Each structure stands twice: as structure tokens, then as C-alpha cells.
Amino acid sequence: MGLGEIIGIPLSKIPYAKEWSWLQIIHFQGSWRVLRKLEEKLGDTFLLVNPLKLYMKTSNAELATQITARRTDFTKPTEGYDLVDIFGKSILTQEGQEWRRHRKIVGPSFSEKSNRLVFEESLRQTEGMIGLWATQGTNTKAELRVVNTPEDAATLSLHVICAAGFGVPQVWPNQTEENLDQKGLQAFSKFKLTGEHTLSFKDALVSLLKHILWFVLFSPSVLKSSPLKVHQTTYKAFNECKMYFEELFDLKKKQIDLGESEEGTMDLMGPMIKANYESSTTDSKIGDAPSTTLTKKEILGNAFIFLFAGHETTANSIHYSIILLAIHLSKQRHLQADIDSIVGSKPISEWSYYDDMPRLFNTMPGAVIHEELRLIPAILNVPKGTKGDQVVTMDGRRFMVPDRTFVHLNIVGTHRNPRYWPEKPNEFLPERWLPSQSTSSSITIIDKKEEGVGKEVSGADGLENASFETSGSTSLVKPVKGSYIPFSEGARACPGKRFAQVEGTAVLSALFHRYSVELDVSEWASDEEVEGMGREERRKVYAKAAEKAEMIIRRSEQIITVQMLPGDRVPLRFVQRGKERFGDL
């Protein structure tokens, strides 16, 4: 825990103290709480100097680009990552040569083939979520009242990463074992607890993620011996997950030994094990050649990171996107028009990653995902630290950043900087991402229907380019380099970026292909009262619901990622298209 948390959290509870500029600077939530208030006073880049540490915060795209490109000059501080290293070191928590070792092994898993699997699984899981909603309360397929959207979005994303990433399919509470369709590893479903397990794979993961902050304070051994029930629950979830990861490791290793390939999954764990197997064979021939391997603990650590980071961040993005579309009904109609022009009445089961995903991504579905992450990024700042004195350039001037300066790339401040986002930077305008005078049918599609095509081209992050990342007059607008960094940038950009983009685009497209979403206004008017209202009355009552929804969004906080406060909810009403109550607003 840093100085900002130790001092900032208690002082921020005092009403008048909230206005102190220095407190807003050191508090890690400051850039979100006051948006660009500090930048208006101090400029886009400023330093806080004290006897213990130099701290620099920047919302300058030019500087951010230099910092992320110069990986050895501006390194990632790895202190404080014990929280996510509970199973072993991972690509997230390593730097320098160790990071390169992890990246070389895990990077190839995030390929074009993987994107297709994520697209298809996301569509299936969206239909599963809708099916669950239809069984709740008095809901029907025509009208779905949903209160637990964040939990359901988290479940959906967890299902996607489990199935597409690890070959461990999961089912919704209303589904049966038959829904697994004989795919993947059946022993990891909730229907077949094996060995010493007392929790299913999914239940263990959900419980562990719910209680993960305890690992900031205590080691697993301390939690195991603690008499507190919450600590016992936390350790039980940890131990169950550890057993499942080890079993998955053994299964994957056996498949490799037998020469079997994993069909229908990215198989995130397999390549890590395979690299060890191939390296051991090569090393016996080469002698002193350096091996490129991961230990078993490191493989388990990376597996956990993929599950953790691969579902929570995407789930929050989907959740916020749905709420923003419910608040801004005209944007939702534009979204649906683009979806209709691309897939028409084609059943979701017939949607194609290669044919439909590029068009969906480069029109309103992709634009909505981009705009949501611009306004509400998964994390508020990207941490960096200088290794030696570093000279940088801003606006034609050279500056020296001293050795051991802690740097925050202010994602929120950069994403709302009017220098890069001149048109209403604080408003939800997904159209800003759309090229002028473009139509969804005229998007140029890169033909990559063969699994191996495209591997010769890599993005700035060193990963294989995706077929939906088109470049032309009908592609999404590319902002000034460094001005849009929700996944960071450069070599250390999030390797799951395309995974998240594909999942978010697929889920929104599938959901809004069939349904419209409206804010539930029952706090202000009953269904009967709404039926009797004229257009102006309905506009006023909807404005009240929208104002409250925006207030709830604005009081979100970054716990591990940015999310709504515990207990905060934005009730929603999904209706079959054509049956909207507020569609004319």
C-alpha cells in the first residue's frame, strides 16, 4: 500500500479535505474523482516532489508514447503484485528478462484462431445469459427485468475464458449437463465433483476472486490457520483452485505426451507446458544453450492471471456499455441499425467471425466498446518508473526525468483531454470513432479465413494482427498515438486486448440484435402510470432514471479494476425490439 492510499483514503472522507490539490494528486482515485480538474490547474504533466519520492503524472499523449516505447528506460514497478502471485509468478508481475521469457511463451496463444473461438463462445454465452434472465421472476422472453447485470456479465465473461481459453465449459444455473454438449473437460463442470473437491471449478474461482483482497494482508498459510470464517472460506477457494489448476496441468501434459491436440479451445496452458517439453529435448542436444521454459508454479500463475484479468475487465466493460446505451437511447438505435445492416435476420448460430466480426467491430458495436473504455477504463493509471535519468520531448522541448521517479500515465486524464478529444470529451459519443460517410456494407475485409494467414504481420505489441483490425476509409478512426491507452501501449500492452475486443463486440451485437434495453423507471412511476403518459411526461421520468444511473457510474471506484460500489445497482429492462416504452425519446 502506497503513501497515497495510507494518507489519501482517510483524509478523502473529510468533506473540505477533498478539495486539497495535493490530496487529489496522491490519491490513486484522484484522476477519476475530479476528472481533469488538476490538469486545468497544473497542466497535462506535473511533478510532486517530497523528501521520499519524485512523482510525475501525465496526460500527454506524446510523452505516454515515449514512455511505453522505451521499455528498458521506463520499467513497470513490480512491487505490490503479491496479490495476484498467489499461485506463482506471471507475465503481469515480471519485468526485464523475466518478462521477455514469459511473453515469448504465452504470447502465441493469443492468435487469430483464438479470436474466432472467443467470438463463437461469446455468442453462445450471450444466448445462455438471455435464457437465464427469461427464467427469473415474472420475466418472459419478450420482457426481461434485470437487476444483477454486473454479476451476470461477470459470469458470462468467466464462462468465455474457461471454455475458449482452457477447454473447461461452464453452464448457467438454469442449464443441465446436456448443455455441455460433450465439449471440453467434463470433470471441471459443476455436475461431477471428483477426487477431494468440495467446490466446482467455477464456484471455487468465483469465491477466490470475491475474497482475493485478503491476500494483500495474509499469506495462504495464515488464512488456513485463521479461526475467522471469511479466512477459512478464502483459503478453501484458494486450495480448490490450486488443485484444479494442478489437475488441468497434468491433463494437458498427458495430452502433449500422447500427441493429442486440443480442439475448440485456445488452450492457454498447453503452449506453456509444450515449451517446457520442447526445451528440455532441445537442451539435451545443445548443451549450454539457454532454455525458454516456465516452472510449474509459473504456468499455474499465468493460468490464474488469464482467468482473473480475462474476465473481470471485460465483464465491467460490457456492463457499463449496456448502461450507457440504456441512458443514450439514440445511440442504441444507431447501434441496432448497424447490426441489422450487417447480419440482418441471420440466426446468431450462423454468424461468422471472418465475415461478420470485421464489419461489427468497425461500426457501432466496436465504436461503443471503444467509447466506453475511453470514458471508463478498467484501470485509472499505468504505473512506470525511471531507470536512470531519462530525457523526453514534449511539444518540441526536451526535459529530463530524474532517476527513480515514479510515473503515472493518467488514462482518465488522457482519454478526456480536449487536446485529443475536442468534441465534448466528457460525453458518450461512440460516433466519434466512425469514419465520415461510411456504411457497414462497404468495409474492406481482410481475407484471413485460413488459420495461419496473417502471422507475418504483427502489431506494435508484438502479437499477430487480427482480421477485424482493418485499415482504410471505413475502419474505426485511429486517434492520436498515445491518446487512447485503455490496454496500455507498446510491448507491454495487455496481450488480451483482442480477446476483450472480440468478446465485447460479440456480446453487444448478439444482445442488441434481439433486444432493446431501457432503464427501469419503477422508482418514479409504475407500469400503469407510464402507459398513461404522453411523450413529454415519459421524457421527464426517464431523465430522472438516467440522472441517477449516471451518478452511480460516477461514484464507481477502482478496487482492483474500476467497478460500481458494493450495493450499487442500475435496474434494467430488456424488451424484444419493437416493444420499447421509451423508444421515441
Coordinates of C-alpha atoms in Angstrom, one line a residue:
M1 CA 0.0 0.0 0.0
G2 CA 1.5 3.3 -1.1
L3 CA 1.5 6.7 0.6
G4 CA -1.5 7.8 -1.5
E5 CA -3.6 5.1 0.0
I6 CA -2.3 5.4 3.6
I7 CA -2.9 9.2 3.7
G8 CA -5.4 9.7 0.9
I9 CA -8.1 7.3 1.8
P10 CA -8.9 8.5 5.4
L11 CA -8.4 12.2 4.5
S12 CA -10.7 11.9 1.5
K13 CA -13.6 11.2 3.8
I14 CA -13.3 14.7 5.3
P15 CA -15.6 17.0 3.2
Y16 CA -13.3 20.1 3.0
A17 CA -10.2 18.0 2.5
K18 CA -11.5 16.6 -0.8
E19 CA -10.6 20.0 -2.4
W20 CA -7.0 19.9 -1.5
S21 CA -5.0 19.7 -4.7
W22 CA -2.1 17.7 -3.2
L23 CA -4.5 15.1 -1.8
Q24 CA -6.2 14.8 -5.2
I25 CA -2.7 14.2 -6.7
I26 CA -1.5 11.5 -4.3
H27 CA -4.8 9.7 -4.1
F28 CA -4.9 6.9 -6.6
Q29 CA -8.6 7.6 -7.4
G30 CA -7.9 11.3 -7.9
S31 CA -7.9 11.3 -11.6
W32 CA -11.3 9.7 -11.7
R33 CA -12.9 11.6 -8.9
V34 CA -12.1 15.1 -10.2
L35 CA -11.5 14.2 -13.8
R36 CA -9.3 17.0 -15.4
K37 CA -9.6 19.5 -12.6
L38 CA -5.9 19.1 -11.7
E39 CA -4.8 19.4 -15.3
E40 CA -6.7 22.6 -15.6
K41 CA -4.7 24.0 -12.7
L42 CA -1.3 22.4 -13.2
G43 CA -1.1 21.3 -16.9
D44 CA -1.1 17.9 -18.5
T45 CA 2.2 16.9 -16.9
F46 CA 3.3 17.8 -13.4
L47 CA 5.6 16.5 -10.6
L48 CA 5.0 16.1 -6.9
V49 CA 8.3 16.5 -5.0
N50 CA 8.9 15.3 -1.5
P51 CA 11.9 14.0 0.5
L52 CA 11.0 10.4 -0.1
K53 CA 10.0 10.2 -3.8
L54 CA 9.5 12.1 -7.0
Y55 CA 6.1 11.5 -8.6
M56 CA 5.1 12.5 -12.1
K57 CA 1.7 12.3 -13.6
T58 CA 1.0 12.9 -17.2
S59 CA -2.0 13.1 -19.6
N60 CA 0.2 14.0 -22.6
A61 CA 0.0 11.5 -25.5
E62 CA 3.4 12.4 -26.9
L63 CA 5.1 11.6 -23.5
A64 CA 3.0 8.5 -23.0
T65 CA 4.1 7.2 -26.4
Q66 CA 7.8 7.7 -25.5
I67 CA 7.4 6.1 -22.1
T68 CA 5.6 2.9 -23.3
A69 CA 8.1 2.6 -26.3
R70 CA 11.2 2.8 -24.1
R71 CA 10.6 -0.3 -22.1
T72 CA 14.1 -0.5 -20.5
D73 CA 14.2 3.2 -19.6
F74 CA 10.7 3.3 -18.1
T75 CA 10.1 0.0 -16.3
K76 CA 7.0 -1.4 -14.7
P77 CA 7.2 -1.3 -10.9
T78 CA 6.5 -4.9 -9.8
E79 CA 6.3 -4.2 -6.1
G80 CA 2.9 -4.9 -4.6
Y81 CA 1.8 -7.6 -7.0
D82 CA 1.9 -10.4 -4.4
L83 CA -1.9 -10.2 -4.6
V84 CA -2.0 -11.9 -8.0
D85 CA 1.1 -14.1 -7.5
I86 CA -0.6 -16.5 -5.1
F87 CA -0.1 -19.4 -7.5
G88 CA 3.2 -18.3 -9.0
K89 CA 4.9 -15.5 -10.9
S90 CA 3.3 -14.4 -14.2
I91 CA 3.7 -12.2 -17.2
L92 CA 1.8 -9.5 -15.4
T93 CA 4.2 -9.3 -12.5
Q94 CA 7.6 -9.7 -14.2
E95 CA 10.0 -7.2 -15.8
G96 CA 13.1 -7.2 -17.9
Q97 CA 14.5 -10.6 -19.0
E98 CA 12.0 -12.5 -16.9
W99 CA 9.1 -10.7 -18.6
R100 CA 10.5 -11.5 -22.0
R101 CA 10.8 -15.1 -21.1
H102 CA 7.1 -15.2 -20.1
R103 CA 6.0 -13.2 -23.1
K104 CA 7.8 -15.4 -25.6
I105 CA 6.0 -18.5 -24.3
V106 CA 2.4 -17.2 -23.6
G107 CA 2.2 -14.7 -26.5
P108 CA 1.5 -17.1 -29.3
S109 CA -1.7 -18.3 -27.6
F110 CA -3.4 -15.0 -28.5
S111 CA -3.8 -15.7 -32.2
E112 CA -6.3 -15.2 -35.0
K113 CA -7.6 -18.8 -34.4
S114 CA -8.1 -17.8 -30.7
N115 CA -10.1 -14.7 -31.7
R116 CA -12.5 -16.9 -33.7
L117 CA -13.0 -19.2 -30.7
V118 CA -13.7 -16.3 -28.4
F119 CA -16.2 -14.8 -30.9
E120 CA -18.2 -18.1 -31.2
E121 CA -18.1 -18.8 -27.4
S122 CA -19.2 -15.2 -26.6
L123 CA -22.3 -15.6 -28.9
R124 CA -23.2 -18.9 -27.2
Q125 CA -22.8 -17.5 -23.7
T126 CA -24.9 -14.4 -24.5
E127 CA -27.7 -16.6 -25.6
G128 CA -27.2 -18.6 -22.3
M129 CA -27.4 -15.4 -20.3
I130 CA -30.6 -14.3 -22.0
G131 CA -32.0 -17.8 -21.3
L132 CA -31.3 -17.4 -17.6
W133 CA -32.9 -14.0 -17.5
A134 CA -36.1 -15.5 -19.0
T135 CA -36.4 -17.9 -16.1
Q136 CA -36.1 -15.3 -13.4
G137 CA -39.2 -13.9 -11.5
T138 CA -42.1 -12.9 -13.8
N139 CA -39.8 -12.5 -16.8
T140 CA -40.8 -13.7 -20.2
K141 CA -38.7 -13.9 -23.4
A142 CA -40.4 -10.7 -24.5
E143 CA -39.6 -8.7 -21.4
L144 CA -36.6 -9.2 -19.0
R145 CA -36.2 -7.2 -15.9
V146 CA -32.6 -7.5 -14.7
V147 CA -31.1 -6.2 -11.5
N148 CA -27.8 -8.2 -11.3
T149 CA -26.3 -7.1 -14.6
P150 CA -22.7 -6.8 -13.3
E151 CA -22.8 -10.3 -11.8
D152 CA -24.3 -11.8 -14.9
A153 CA -21.8 -10.1 -17.1
A154 CA -19.0 -11.4 -14.9
T155 CA -20.4 -14.9 -15.2
L156 CA -20.6 -14.7 -18.9
S157 CA -17.0 -13.5 -19.2
L158 CA -15.8 -16.2 -16.9
H159 CA -17.6 -18.8 -19.0
V160 CA -16.0 -17.5 -22.1
I161 CA -12.4 -17.6 -20.8
C162 CA -13.0 -21.0 -19.2
A163 CA -14.3 -22.6 -22.4
A164 CA -12.4 -20.7 -25.1
G165 CA -9.2 -20.4 -23.1
F166 CA -8.9 -23.7 -21.2
G167 CA -11.4 -26.1 -22.7
V168 CA -13.4 -26.1 -19.4
P169 CA -17.0 -25.3 -20.5
Q170 CA -19.4 -24.0 -17.9
V171 CA -23.2 -23.8 -17.7
W172 CA -25.7 -21.3 -16.4
P173 CA -27.8 -22.1 -13.3
N174 CA -30.9 -23.0 -15.4
Q175 CA -28.9 -25.3 -17.7
T176 CA -28.2 -29.0 -17.4
E177 CA -25.3 -31.3 -18.1
E178 CA -26.6 -31.8 -21.6
N179 CA -25.8 -28.2 -22.4
L180 CA -22.1 -29.0 -22.1
D181 CA -22.5 -30.8 -25.5
Q182 CA -19.7 -33.2 -24.6
K183 CA -17.2 -30.5 -25.2
G184 CA -14.0 -29.9 -23.1
L185 CA -13.2 -31.3 -19.8
Q186 CA -16.4 -32.6 -18.2
A187 CA -14.8 -33.2 -14.8
F188 CA -14.5 -29.4 -14.3
S189 CA -18.2 -28.8 -14.5
K190 CA -20.5 -28.4 -11.5
F191 CA -22.1 -31.8 -12.2
K192 CA -19.1 -34.0 -11.5
L193 CA -17.1 -33.2 -8.4
T194 CA -14.2 -35.6 -8.4
G195 CA -11.4 -36.6 -6.0
E196 CA -11.2 -34.4 -2.9
H197 CA -13.1 -31.5 -4.4
T198 CA -16.0 -29.9 -2.5
L199 CA -16.5 -27.0 -4.9
S200 CA -16.9 -26.9 -8.6
F201 CA -14.2 -25.2 -10.7
K202 CA -16.4 -22.2 -11.3
D203 CA -17.6 -21.9 -7.7
A204 CA -14.0 -22.1 -6.5
L205 CA -12.9 -19.3 -8.9
V206 CA -15.8 -17.0 -8.1
S207 CA -15.2 -17.4 -4.4
L208 CA -11.5 -16.8 -4.7
L209 CA -11.9 -13.7 -6.8
K210 CA -14.5 -12.4 -4.4
H211 CA -12.1 -12.7 -1.4
I212 CA -8.8 -12.1 -3.2
L213 CA -8.1 -8.8 -1.4
W214 CA -7.3 -10.8 1.8
F215 CA -4.1 -11.9 0.1
V216 CA -2.9 -8.3 0.4
L217 CA -2.6 -8.8 4.1
F218 CA -2.2 -12.5 4.7
S219 CA -0.4 -15.5 3.1
P220 CA -2.4 -18.7 2.3
S221 CA -0.8 -20.4 5.3
V222 CA -2.0 -17.7 7.7
L223 CA -5.5 -17.8 6.2
K224 CA -5.6 -21.5 6.6
S225 CA -4.9 -21.4 10.3
S226 CA -7.1 -18.3 11.0
P227 CA -10.2 -19.0 13.1
L228 CA -12.3 -16.4 11.1
K229 CA -14.9 -17.9 8.8
V230 CA -14.1 -15.5 6.0
H231 CA -10.5 -16.5 6.1
Q232 CA -11.4 -20.2 6.0
T233 CA -13.7 -19.6 3.0
T234 CA -10.9 -17.7 1.3
Y235 CA -8.3 -20.5 1.9
K236 CA -10.8 -23.2 0.8
A237 CA -11.4 -21.4 -2.5
F238 CA -7.6 -20.9 -3.0
N239 CA -6.9 -24.6 -2.2
E240 CA -9.7 -25.8 -4.5
C241 CA -8.4 -23.6 -7.4
K242 CA -4.8 -24.9 -6.8
M243 CA -6.0 -28.5 -7.0
Y244 CA -8.0 -27.8 -10.2
F245 CA -5.0 -25.9 -11.8
E246 CA -2.7 -28.8 -11.0
E247 CA -5.2 -31.3 -12.4
L248 CA -5.5 -29.2 -15.6
F249 CA -1.7 -29.1 -15.8
D250 CA -1.5 -32.9 -15.6
L251 CA -4.2 -33.4 -18.2
K252 CA -2.6 -31.0 -20.6
K253 CA 0.8 -32.6 -20.1
K254 CA -0.7 -36.0 -20.8
Q255 CA -2.3 -34.8 -24.0
I256 CA 1.1 -33.5 -25.1
D257 CA 2.8 -36.8 -24.2
L258 CA 0.2 -38.6 -26.3
G259 CA 0.5 -36.2 -29.2
E260 CA -3.1 -35.1 -28.8
S261 CA -4.3 -31.6 -29.8
E262 CA -6.9 -29.5 -28.1
E263 CA -9.8 -28.8 -30.4
G264 CA -12.1 -25.9 -30.0
T265 CA -10.0 -24.0 -27.4
M266 CA -7.2 -21.5 -27.3
D267 CA -5.5 -24.0 -24.9
L268 CA -3.7 -21.2 -22.9
M269 CA -2.0 -23.7 -20.7
G270 CA -0.9 -26.2 -23.3
P271 CA 1.7 -24.0 -25.1
M272 CA 3.4 -23.2 -21.8
I273 CA 3.8 -26.9 -21.0
K274 CA 4.8 -27.7 -24.5
A275 CA 7.5 -25.1 -24.4
N276 CA 9.0 -26.8 -21.4
Y277 CA 8.8 -30.2 -23.1
E278 CA 10.4 -29.0 -26.4
S279 CA 13.1 -27.0 -24.5
S280 CA 14.1 -30.0 -22.4
T281 CA 14.5 -32.0 -25.6
T282 CA 16.5 -29.2 -27.3
D283 CA 18.7 -28.5 -24.3
S284 CA 19.9 -32.1 -24.1
K285 CA 21.2 -31.7 -27.6
I286 CA 22.6 -28.1 -27.4
G287 CA 24.2 -28.3 -24.0
D288 CA 24.7 -24.8 -22.6
A289 CA 22.0 -23.0 -24.8
P290 CA 19.6 -21.0 -22.6
S291 CA 16.3 -22.7 -22.2
T292 CA 13.0 -20.9 -22.7
T293 CA 10.8 -22.6 -20.1
L294 CA 8.4 -21.8 -17.2
T295 CA 8.3 -23.6 -13.9
K296 CA 5.1 -25.4 -13.0
K297 CA 4.3 -22.6 -10.5
E298 CA 4.8 -20.0 -13.2
I299 CA 2.5 -21.9 -15.5
L300 CA -0.2 -22.0 -12.8
G301 CA 0.4 -18.3 -12.1
N302 CA -0.1 -17.4 -15.7
A303 CA -3.2 -19.6 -15.9
F304 CA -4.7 -17.7 -12.9
I305 CA -3.9 -14.3 -14.4
F306 CA -5.6 -15.2 -17.7
L307 CA -8.7 -16.3 -15.8
F308 CA -8.6 -13.3 -13.5
A309 CA -7.8 -10.5 -15.9
G310 CA -9.5 -12.2 -18.8
H311 CA -13.0 -12.0 -17.3
E312 CA -13.2 -9.1 -14.7
T313 CA -12.1 -6.3 -17.0
T314 CA -14.2 -7.4 -20.0
A315 CA -17.3 -8.0 -17.8
N316 CA -17.1 -4.5 -16.4
S317 CA -16.8 -3.1 -19.9
I318 CA -19.8 -5.0 -21.1
H319 CA -21.8 -3.9 -18.1
Y320 CA -21.0 -0.2 -18.4
S321 CA -21.6 -0.3 -22.2
I322 CA -25.2 -1.7 -21.6
I323 CA -25.9 1.0 -19.1
L324 CA -24.6 3.8 -21.3
L325 CA -26.7 2.5 -24.2
A326 CA -29.8 2.5 -21.9
I327 CA -29.1 6.1 -20.9
H328 CA -28.5 7.2 -24.5
L329 CA -31.3 5.7 -26.5
S330 CA -30.5 7.3 -29.8
K331 CA -27.0 5.8 -29.7
Q332 CA -28.7 2.4 -29.0
R333 CA -30.9 2.8 -32.1
H334 CA -27.8 3.6 -34.2
L335 CA -26.1 0.5 -32.8
Q336 CA -29.1 -1.7 -33.7
A337 CA -29.3 -0.2 -37.2
D338 CA -25.6 -1.1 -37.9
I339 CA -26.1 -4.6 -36.5
D340 CA -29.2 -5.1 -38.7
S341 CA -27.3 -3.9 -41.8
I342 CA -24.5 -6.5 -41.2
V343 CA -26.3 -9.7 -40.0
G344 CA -29.9 -9.0 -40.9
S345 CA -32.2 -11.7 -39.7
K346 CA -29.5 -14.3 -39.8
P347 CA -29.6 -16.6 -36.7
I348 CA -26.7 -16.0 -34.2
S349 CA -25.6 -19.6 -34.7
E350 CA -24.8 -18.7 -38.3
W351 CA -22.7 -15.6 -37.6
S352 CA -19.2 -15.8 -38.9
Y353 CA -16.1 -14.4 -37.3
Y354 CA -14.3 -13.9 -40.6
D355 CA -17.3 -12.3 -42.4
D356 CA -19.2 -10.5 -39.6
M357 CA -16.7 -9.6 -36.9
P358 CA -14.8 -7.1 -39.0
R359 CA -18.0 -5.3 -40.0
L360 CA -19.4 -5.3 -36.5
F361 CA -16.1 -4.1 -35.0
N362 CA -15.7 -1.3 -37.5
T363 CA -19.2 0.1 -37.0
M364 CA -21.2 1.0 -33.9
P365 CA -20.6 -2.2 -31.8
G366 CA -16.9 -1.7 -31.9
A367 CA -17.3 2.1 -31.5
V368 CA -19.4 1.6 -28.4
I369 CA -16.7 -0.7 -26.8
H370 CA -14.0 1.9 -27.7
E371 CA -16.0 4.8 -26.3
E372 CA -17.0 3.0 -23.1
L373 CA -13.3 2.2 -22.4
R374 CA -12.4 5.8 -23.2
L375 CA -14.8 7.1 -20.5
I376 CA -14.5 4.3 -18.0
P377 CA -11.2 2.4 -18.4
A378 CA -10.5 -0.8 -16.5
I379 CA -7.7 0.9 -14.5
L380 CA -7.1 4.6 -13.9
N381 CA -3.4 4.8 -14.3
V382 CA -0.5 2.9 -15.9
P383 CA 2.4 2.8 -13.4
K384 CA 6.0 3.2 -14.6
G385 CA 9.4 4.1 -13.1
T386 CA 12.5 5.6 -14.5
K387 CA 15.7 3.6 -14.6
G388 CA 18.4 6.3 -14.6
D389 CA 17.9 9.9 -15.7
Q390 CA 15.7 10.0 -18.9
V391 CA 15.4 12.7 -21.5
V392 CA 12.0 13.1 -23.1
T393 CA 10.5 15.5 -25.6
M394 CA 7.2 17.4 -25.3
D395 CA 5.9 20.0 -27.7
G396 CA 9.4 20.5 -29.2
R397 CA 11.1 20.9 -25.8
R398 CA 13.4 18.5 -24.1
F399 CA 13.1 17.6 -20.4
M400 CA 15.0 15.3 -18.0
V401 CA 13.0 13.0 -15.8
P402 CA 15.3 12.1 -12.8
D403 CA 16.2 8.5 -11.9
R404 CA 13.8 6.6 -9.7
T405 CA 10.8 8.9 -10.5
F406 CA 7.5 7.1 -10.1
V407 CA 5.3 7.9 -13.1
H408 CA 1.6 7.5 -13.7
L409 CA 0.2 7.6 -17.2
N410 CA -3.1 9.1 -16.4
I411 CA -5.5 7.1 -18.5
V412 CA -8.6 9.1 -17.5
G413 CA -7.0 12.5 -18.0
T414 CA -5.6 11.4 -21.3
H415 CA -8.9 10.0 -22.6
R416 CA -10.7 13.2 -21.7
N417 CA -8.0 15.6 -22.8
P418 CA -9.7 18.2 -25.1
R419 CA -6.4 18.5 -26.9
Y420 CA -7.0 15.0 -28.4
W421 CA -10.8 14.8 -27.9
P422 CA -12.1 18.3 -28.9
E423 CA -15.7 17.3 -29.3
K424 CA -17.4 17.0 -25.9
P425 CA -14.7 14.9 -24.3
N426 CA -16.8 14.0 -21.2
E427 CA -19.8 12.8 -23.1
F428 CA -20.7 9.4 -24.5
L429 CA -20.3 9.8 -28.3
P430 CA -19.5 6.5 -29.9
E431 CA -20.0 8.1 -33.3
R432 CA -16.7 9.9 -32.8
W433 CA -15.0 6.6 -33.7
L434 CA -16.9 6.2 -37.0
P435 CA -15.4 7.4 -40.3
S436 CA -17.4 10.1 -42.0
Q437 CA -19.8 9.0 -44.8
S438 CA -19.1 5.3 -44.2
T439 CA -21.5 2.4 -44.4
S440 CA -21.1 -1.0 -42.7
S441 CA -21.5 -2.8 -46.1
S442 CA -18.6 -1.1 -47.6
I443 CA -15.9 -2.1 -45.1
T444 CA -12.9 -3.7 -46.7
I445 CA -12.4 -7.2 -45.2
I446 CA -9.0 -8.8 -45.0
D447 CA -9.3 -12.4 -46.2
K448 CA -7.9 -14.5 -43.4
K449 CA -10.1 -17.5 -43.4
E450 CA -7.1 -19.8 -43.2
E451 CA -5.9 -20.2 -39.7
G452 CA -2.3 -19.4 -40.4
V453 CA -2.8 -16.3 -42.5
G454 CA -1.6 -13.1 -41.0
K455 CA 1.1 -14.4 -38.8
E456 CA 3.7 -12.5 -40.8
V457 CA 2.2 -9.2 -39.7
S458 CA 2.5 -8.1 -36.1
G459 CA 1.1 -5.2 -34.2
A460 CA 3.0 -2.7 -32.0
D461 CA 2.5 -5.1 -29.1
G462 CA 4.3 -7.9 -30.9
L463 CA 1.2 -10.1 -31.3
E464 CA -0.4 -11.3 -34.5
N465 CA -2.7 -8.8 -36.1
A466 CA -6.4 -9.7 -36.2
S467 CA -8.5 -9.8 -39.3
F468 CA -11.0 -7.3 -37.8
E469 CA -8.3 -4.7 -37.4
T470 CA -8.8 -3.3 -40.8
S471 CA -7.1 -0.1 -42.0
G472 CA -8.9 2.0 -44.5
S473 CA -11.5 4.7 -45.1
T474 CA -14.2 2.6 -43.5
S475 CA -12.3 1.5 -40.4
L476 CA -12.7 3.0 -37.0
V477 CA -10.9 6.3 -36.5
K478 CA -7.4 5.9 -35.1
P479 CA -6.8 8.6 -32.5
V480 CA -3.5 10.4 -31.9
K481 CA -0.9 7.9 -30.8
G482 CA -0.8 7.7 -27.0
S483 CA -4.1 9.4 -26.5
Y484 CA -6.1 6.2 -26.2
I485 CA -4.4 3.7 -23.8
P486 CA -7.0 1.5 -22.0
F487 CA -4.8 -1.5 -22.7
S488 CA -1.6 0.5 -22.2
E489 CA 0.6 0.6 -25.3
G490 CA 3.8 -0.7 -26.8
A491 CA 5.4 -4.1 -26.0
R492 CA 3.8 -4.2 -22.5
A493 CA 0.3 -3.6 -23.8
C494 CA -2.2 -6.2 -22.5
P495 CA -1.9 -9.4 -24.5
G496 CA -5.6 -10.0 -24.0
K497 CA -6.6 -6.8 -25.8
R498 CA -8.1 -8.5 -28.9
F499 CA -9.7 -11.2 -26.7
A500 CA -11.6 -8.4 -24.9
Q501 CA -12.4 -6.5 -28.1
V502 CA -13.8 -9.7 -29.7
E503 CA -15.8 -10.7 -26.7
G504 CA -17.3 -7.2 -26.1
T505 CA -18.2 -6.7 -29.8
A506 CA -19.8 -10.2 -30.0
V507 CA -21.8 -9.9 -26.8
L508 CA -23.2 -6.4 -27.6
S509 CA -24.1 -7.4 -31.1
A510 CA -25.9 -10.6 -30.1
L511 CA -27.8 -8.9 -27.2
F512 CA -29.0 -5.9 -29.2
H513 CA -29.7 -7.9 -32.3
R514 CA -32.8 -9.3 -30.4
Y515 CA -33.4 -6.8 -27.6
S516 CA -33.5 -3.2 -26.6
V517 CA -32.5 -2.1 -23.1
E518 CA -34.2 0.7 -21.1
L519 CA -33.7 2.0 -17.6
D520 CA -36.2 0.6 -15.1
V521 CA -38.2 3.7 -14.1
S522 CA -40.3 1.9 -11.4
E523 CA -38.8 4.0 -8.7
W524 CA -40.5 7.1 -10.2
A525 CA -43.6 5.6 -12.0
S526 CA -45.5 2.3 -12.1
D527 CA -46.0 0.4 -15.4
E528 CA -49.6 1.6 -15.4
E529 CA -48.6 5.2 -14.9
V530 CA -46.0 5.0 -17.7
E531 CA -48.7 3.5 -20.1
G532 CA -50.8 6.6 -19.5
M533 CA -48.1 9.2 -20.0
G534 CA -47.6 11.4 -23.0
R535 CA -44.2 11.7 -24.7
E536 CA -43.1 14.7 -22.5
E537 CA -44.0 13.0 -19.3
R538 CA -42.1 9.9 -20.3
R539 CA -39.1 12.0 -21.2
K540 CA -39.1 13.6 -17.8
V541 CA -39.4 10.4 -15.8
Y542 CA -36.7 8.8 -18.0
A543 CA -34.4 11.7 -17.4
K544 CA -34.7 11.1 -13.6
A545 CA -33.6 7.5 -14.1
A546 CA -30.8 8.5 -16.4
E547 CA -29.5 11.1 -13.9
K548 CA -29.4 8.5 -11.1
A549 CA -27.7 6.0 -13.4
E550 CA -25.0 8.5 -14.3
M551 CA -24.5 9.4 -10.7
I552 CA -24.0 5.7 -9.8
I553 CA -21.5 5.3 -12.6
R554 CA -19.6 8.4 -11.5
R555 CA -19.2 7.1 -7.9
S556 CA -17.6 3.9 -9.2
E557 CA -14.1 3.2 -7.8
Q558 CA -11.1 1.2 -8.7
I559 CA -10.8 -1.7 -6.3
I560 CA -8.6 -3.9 -8.5
T561 CA -10.4 -2.7 -11.6
V562 CA -12.9 0.1 -11.9
Q563 CA -16.4 -1.1 -10.9
M564 CA -19.5 0.0 -9.2
L565 CA -19.5 0.3 -5.4
P566 CA -20.9 -2.7 -3.5
G567 CA -24.7 -2.5 -3.3
D568 CA -25.0 0.0 -6.2
R569 CA -27.3 -1.2 -9.0
V570 CA -28.8 0.2 -12.1
P571 CA -32.0 -1.8 -12.8
L572 CA -32.6 -2.5 -16.4
R573 CA -35.5 -3.7 -18.6
F574 CA -34.7 -5.7 -21.8
V575 CA -37.5 -5.9 -24.2
Q576 CA -37.9 -7.5 -27.6
R577 CA -37.2 -4.9 -30.3
G578 CA -40.4 -3.1 -31.3
K579 CA -41.9 -3.3 -27.8
E580 CA -40.0 -0.3 -26.2
R581 CA -41.8 2.1 -24.0
F582 CA -39.3 4.9 -24.4
G583 CA -38.2 4.3 -28.0
D584 CA -39.4 7.6 -29.3
L585 CA -37.3 9.7 -26.9

